[in-house]
Structures are given as C-alpha cells and as structure tokens.
mmCIF file of C-alpha atoms in Angstrom:
data_model
loop_
_atom_site.group_PDB
_atom_site.id
_atom_site.type_symbol
_atom_site.label_atom_id
_atom_site.label_comp_id
_atom_site.label_asym_id
_atom_site.label_seq_id
_atom_site.Cartn_x
_atom_site.Cartn_y
_atom_site.Cartn_z
ATOM 1 C CA UNK A 223 -6.779 -4.898 -21.144
ATOM 2 C CA UNK A 224 -8.463 -1.854 -19.832
ATOM 3 C CA UNK A 225 -7.012 0.431 -17.367
ATOM 4 C CA UNK A 226 -9.662 0.280 -14.302
ATOM 5 C CA UNK A 227 -7.845 2.846 -12.205
ATOM 6 C CA UNK A 228 -4.691 4.799 -11.098
ATOM 7 C CA UNK A 229 -3.867 5.590 -8.125
ATOM 8 C CA UNK A 230 -0.530 7.481 -6.538
ATOM 9 C CA UNK A 231 0.217 8.406 -3.028
ATOM 10 C CA UNK A 232 3.691 10.111 -1.671
ATOM 11 C CA UNK A 233 4.703 9.365 2.436
ATOM 12 C CA UNK A 234 7.322 12.054 4.048
ATOM 13 C CA UNK A 235 9.668 9.679 6.018
ATOM 14 C CA UNK A 236 9.609 12.406 9.094
ATOM 15 C CA UNK A 237 5.619 12.752 9.452
ATOM 16 C CA UNK A 238 5.443 8.750 9.311
ATOM 17 C CA UNK A 239 7.936 8.368 11.932
ATOM 18 C CA UNK A 240 6.614 11.206 13.921
ATOM 19 C CA UNK A 241 2.556 9.415 13.388
ATOM 20 C CA UNK A 242 4.028 6.006 14.769
ATOM 21 C CA UNK A 243 5.647 7.535 17.640
ATOM 22 C CA UNK A 244 2.531 8.922 18.573
ATOM 23 C CA UNK A 245 0.073 6.397 17.844
ATOM 24 C CA UNK A 246 1.901 3.236 19.010
ATOM 25 C CA UNK A 247 -1.253 0.891 17.793
ATOM 26 C CA UNK A 248 -0.881 2.904 13.923
ATOM 27 C CA UNK A 249 1.877 0.240 13.278
ATOM 28 C CA UNK A 250 -0.213 -2.398 13.785
ATOM 29 C CA UNK A 251 -3.479 -1.001 12.202
ATOM 30 C CA UNK A 252 -1.667 -0.176 8.720
ATOM 31 C CA UNK A 253 0.981 -2.982 8.146
ATOM 32 C CA UNK A 254 0.814 -6.223 8.384
ATOM 33 C CA UNK A 255 3.103 -8.145 11.088
ATOM 34 C CA UNK A 256 5.808 -8.654 8.773
ATOM 35 C CA UNK A 257 5.372 -5.209 7.250
ATOM 36 C CA UNK A 258 6.097 -3.812 10.414
ATOM 37 C CA UNK A 259 9.152 -5.451 10.763
ATOM 38 C CA UNK A 260 11.004 -3.631 8.206
ATOM 39 C CA UNK A 261 13.028 -0.271 7.893
ATOM 40 C CA UNK A 262 10.968 2.923 8.013
ATOM 41 C CA UNK A 263 11.533 3.800 4.614
ATOM 42 C CA UNK A 264 10.331 0.154 3.226
ATOM 43 C CA UNK A 265 7.041 0.837 5.773
ATOM 44 C CA UNK A 266 6.648 4.447 4.307
ATOM 45 C CA UNK A 267 6.689 2.686 0.815
ATOM 46 C CA UNK A 268 4.064 0.013 1.962
ATOM 47 C CA UNK A 269 1.733 2.395 3.552
ATOM 48 C CA UNK A 270 2.068 4.835 0.175
ATOM 49 C CA UNK A 271 1.315 1.562 -1.735
ATOM 50 C CA UNK A 272 -2.031 0.874 0.098
ATOM 51 C CA UNK A 273 -2.814 4.282 -0.216
ATOM 52 C CA UNK A 274 -2.658 4.054 -4.097
ATOM 53 C CA UNK A 275 -4.340 0.963 -3.943
ATOM 54 C CA UNK A 276 -6.877 2.554 -2.111
ATOM 55 C CA UNK A 277 -7.534 5.426 -4.728
ATOM 56 C CA UNK A 278 -7.018 3.396 -7.980
ATOM 57 C CA UNK A 279 -9.969 0.930 -6.893
ATOM 58 C CA UNK A 280 -12.175 3.627 -4.936
ATOM 59 C CA UNK A 281 -11.749 1.243 -1.994
ATOM 60 C CA UNK A 282 -15.251 0.245 -0.027
ATOM 61 C CA UNK A 283 -15.409 1.674 3.894
ATOM 62 C CA UNK A 284 -14.463 -1.241 6.169
ATOM 63 C CA UNK A 285 -11.228 -2.168 3.968
ATOM 64 C CA UNK A 286 -8.654 -3.254 6.836
ATOM 65 C CA UNK A 287 -5.454 -1.805 5.451
ATOM 66 C CA UNK A 288 -4.029 -5.367 6.727
ATOM 67 C CA UNK A 289 -5.906 -6.649 3.890
ATOM 68 C CA UNK A 290 -3.430 -5.550 1.120
ATOM 69 C CA UNK A 291 0.137 -6.675 2.312
ATOM 70 C CA UNK A 292 3.191 -6.099 0.534
ATOM 71 C CA UNK A 293 5.416 -8.327 -0.642
ATOM 72 C CA UNK A 294 8.636 -8.524 -2.886
ATOM 73 C CA UNK A 295 9.777 -11.372 -5.018
ATOM 74 C CA UNK A 296 13.068 -12.492 -5.360
ATOM 75 C CA UNK A 297 14.045 -9.913 -7.945
ATOM 76 C CA UNK A 298 13.082 -6.940 -5.348
ATOM 77 C CA UNK A 299 9.818 -6.331 -7.737
ATOM 78 C CA UNK A 300 6.533 -5.791 -5.436
ATOM 79 C CA UNK A 301 3.237 -6.866 -5.662
ATOM 80 C CA UNK A 302 0.037 -7.161 -3.490
ATOM 81 C CA UNK A 303 -1.353 -10.438 -1.516
ATOM 82 C CA UNK A 304 -4.931 -9.440 -0.786
ATOM 83 C CA UNK A 305 -7.578 -10.671 1.501
ATOM 84 C CA UNK A 306 -11.115 -10.126 2.472
ATOM 85 C CA UNK A 307 -12.520 -6.479 1.222
ATOM 86 C CA UNK A 308 -9.373 -5.839 -0.924
ATOM 87 C CA UNK A 309 -9.725 -9.452 -2.510
ATOM 88 C CA UNK A 310 -13.573 -9.185 -2.929
ATOM 89 C CA UNK A 311 -12.763 -5.347 -4.095
ATOM 90 C CA UNK A 312 -10.921 -6.818 -7.011
ATOM 91 C CA UNK A 313 -12.944 -9.244 -8.211
ATOM 92 C CA UNK A 314 -15.841 -7.159 -8.109
ATOM 93 C CA UNK A 315 -14.277 -4.457 -10.527
ATOM 94 C CA UNK A 316 -13.053 -8.022 -12.665
ATOM 95 C CA UNK A 317 -8.835 -6.422 -12.500
ATOM 96 C CA UNK A 318 -6.642 -9.183 -13.654
ATOM 97 C CA UNK A 319 -3.755 -7.403 -13.112
ATOM 98 C CA UNK A 320 -2.259 -4.837 -10.724
ATOM 99 C CA UNK A 321 1.019 -3.390 -11.341
ATOM 100 C CA UNK A 322 2.681 -1.643 -8.316
ATOM 101 C CA UNK A 323 6.049 0.456 -8.899
ATOM 102 C CA UNK A 324 7.296 2.065 -5.164
ATOM 103 C CA UNK A 325 10.547 4.458 -4.914
ATOM 104 C CA UNK A 326 12.648 6.346 -2.611
ATOM 105 C CA UNK A 327 14.148 9.511 -2.489
ATOM 106 C CA UNK A 328 15.530 11.505 -0.350
ATOM 107 C CA UNK A 329 13.170 12.615 2.835
ATOM 108 C CA UNK A 330 9.797 10.557 0.492
ATOM 109 C CA UNK A 331 8.359 7.255 -0.249
ATOM 110 C CA UNK A 332 5.898 7.165 -3.392
ATOM 111 C CA UNK A 333 3.662 4.144 -5.002
ATOM 112 C CA UNK A 334 1.914 4.178 -7.809
ATOM 113 C CA UNK A 335 -0.388 1.526 -8.690
ATOM 114 C CA UNK A 336 -2.546 0.618 -12.182
ATOM 115 C CA UNK A 337 -5.381 -1.971 -11.937
ATOM 116 C CA UNK A 338 -6.351 -3.697 -15.516
ATOM 117 C CA UNK A 339 -9.275 -5.647 -16.384
ATOM 118 C CA UNK A 340 -9.261 -7.992 -19.704
#
C-alpha cells in the first residue's frame, strides 16, 4: 500500500452555525439530506470530513459537496459513500482505501483522511 494523500480540517462550531443561519441554502449545498438532519456538532464533523477528503485527493473543480456523504457503521465508525466526480477521482487515483477519523472537542470538530492505493 502507498499513501496517495492526506487531508485534515477543523471546523469552528459557532462560525459553522452562523454560516448556516446566514445562508439558508448552505445546508443543502454542503450536506446530503440525511446529513442535514443531524445535530450541529455532527454536521460540522461531516463538513470537516468532506474538506479533509478534498484536500487528500486534490479534488477537481466542479465537485459537489453532496457527491461525498459521511455515514457511520453500527459501531459508529465513519466512512464515505461517494458518487459522481468524487467517485471518479478516487478511481482515477487508484485509491483502494480511505481512512476517516472525526473528533469533536469543545467548540471544534476535526477530521483526518488518509487515502491509500495498492
């Protein structure tokens, strides 16, 4: 395995909440319908994960934030469900594994992504 990319992002919860309030359409632009129903902290964590994904893959312009969805398994471990340009970029880079970690502490949410190829 070879590391193709690494990305990290931090989201300030207060600033994120202000952005969602100030721009009513923002939630639909950056989150899927399921993600948009979550708590503020969870939404911020998912946005941080998407930002970290974009950084790790040097994602192309035109990528829609909703092409990247963060889901959790029965144990709460997060992972990505990708479509359209996000899925195409993963295939283009030969990525076989995406590792995702999300953490929340006080006023911030953070996410870290490692992309591996065989």
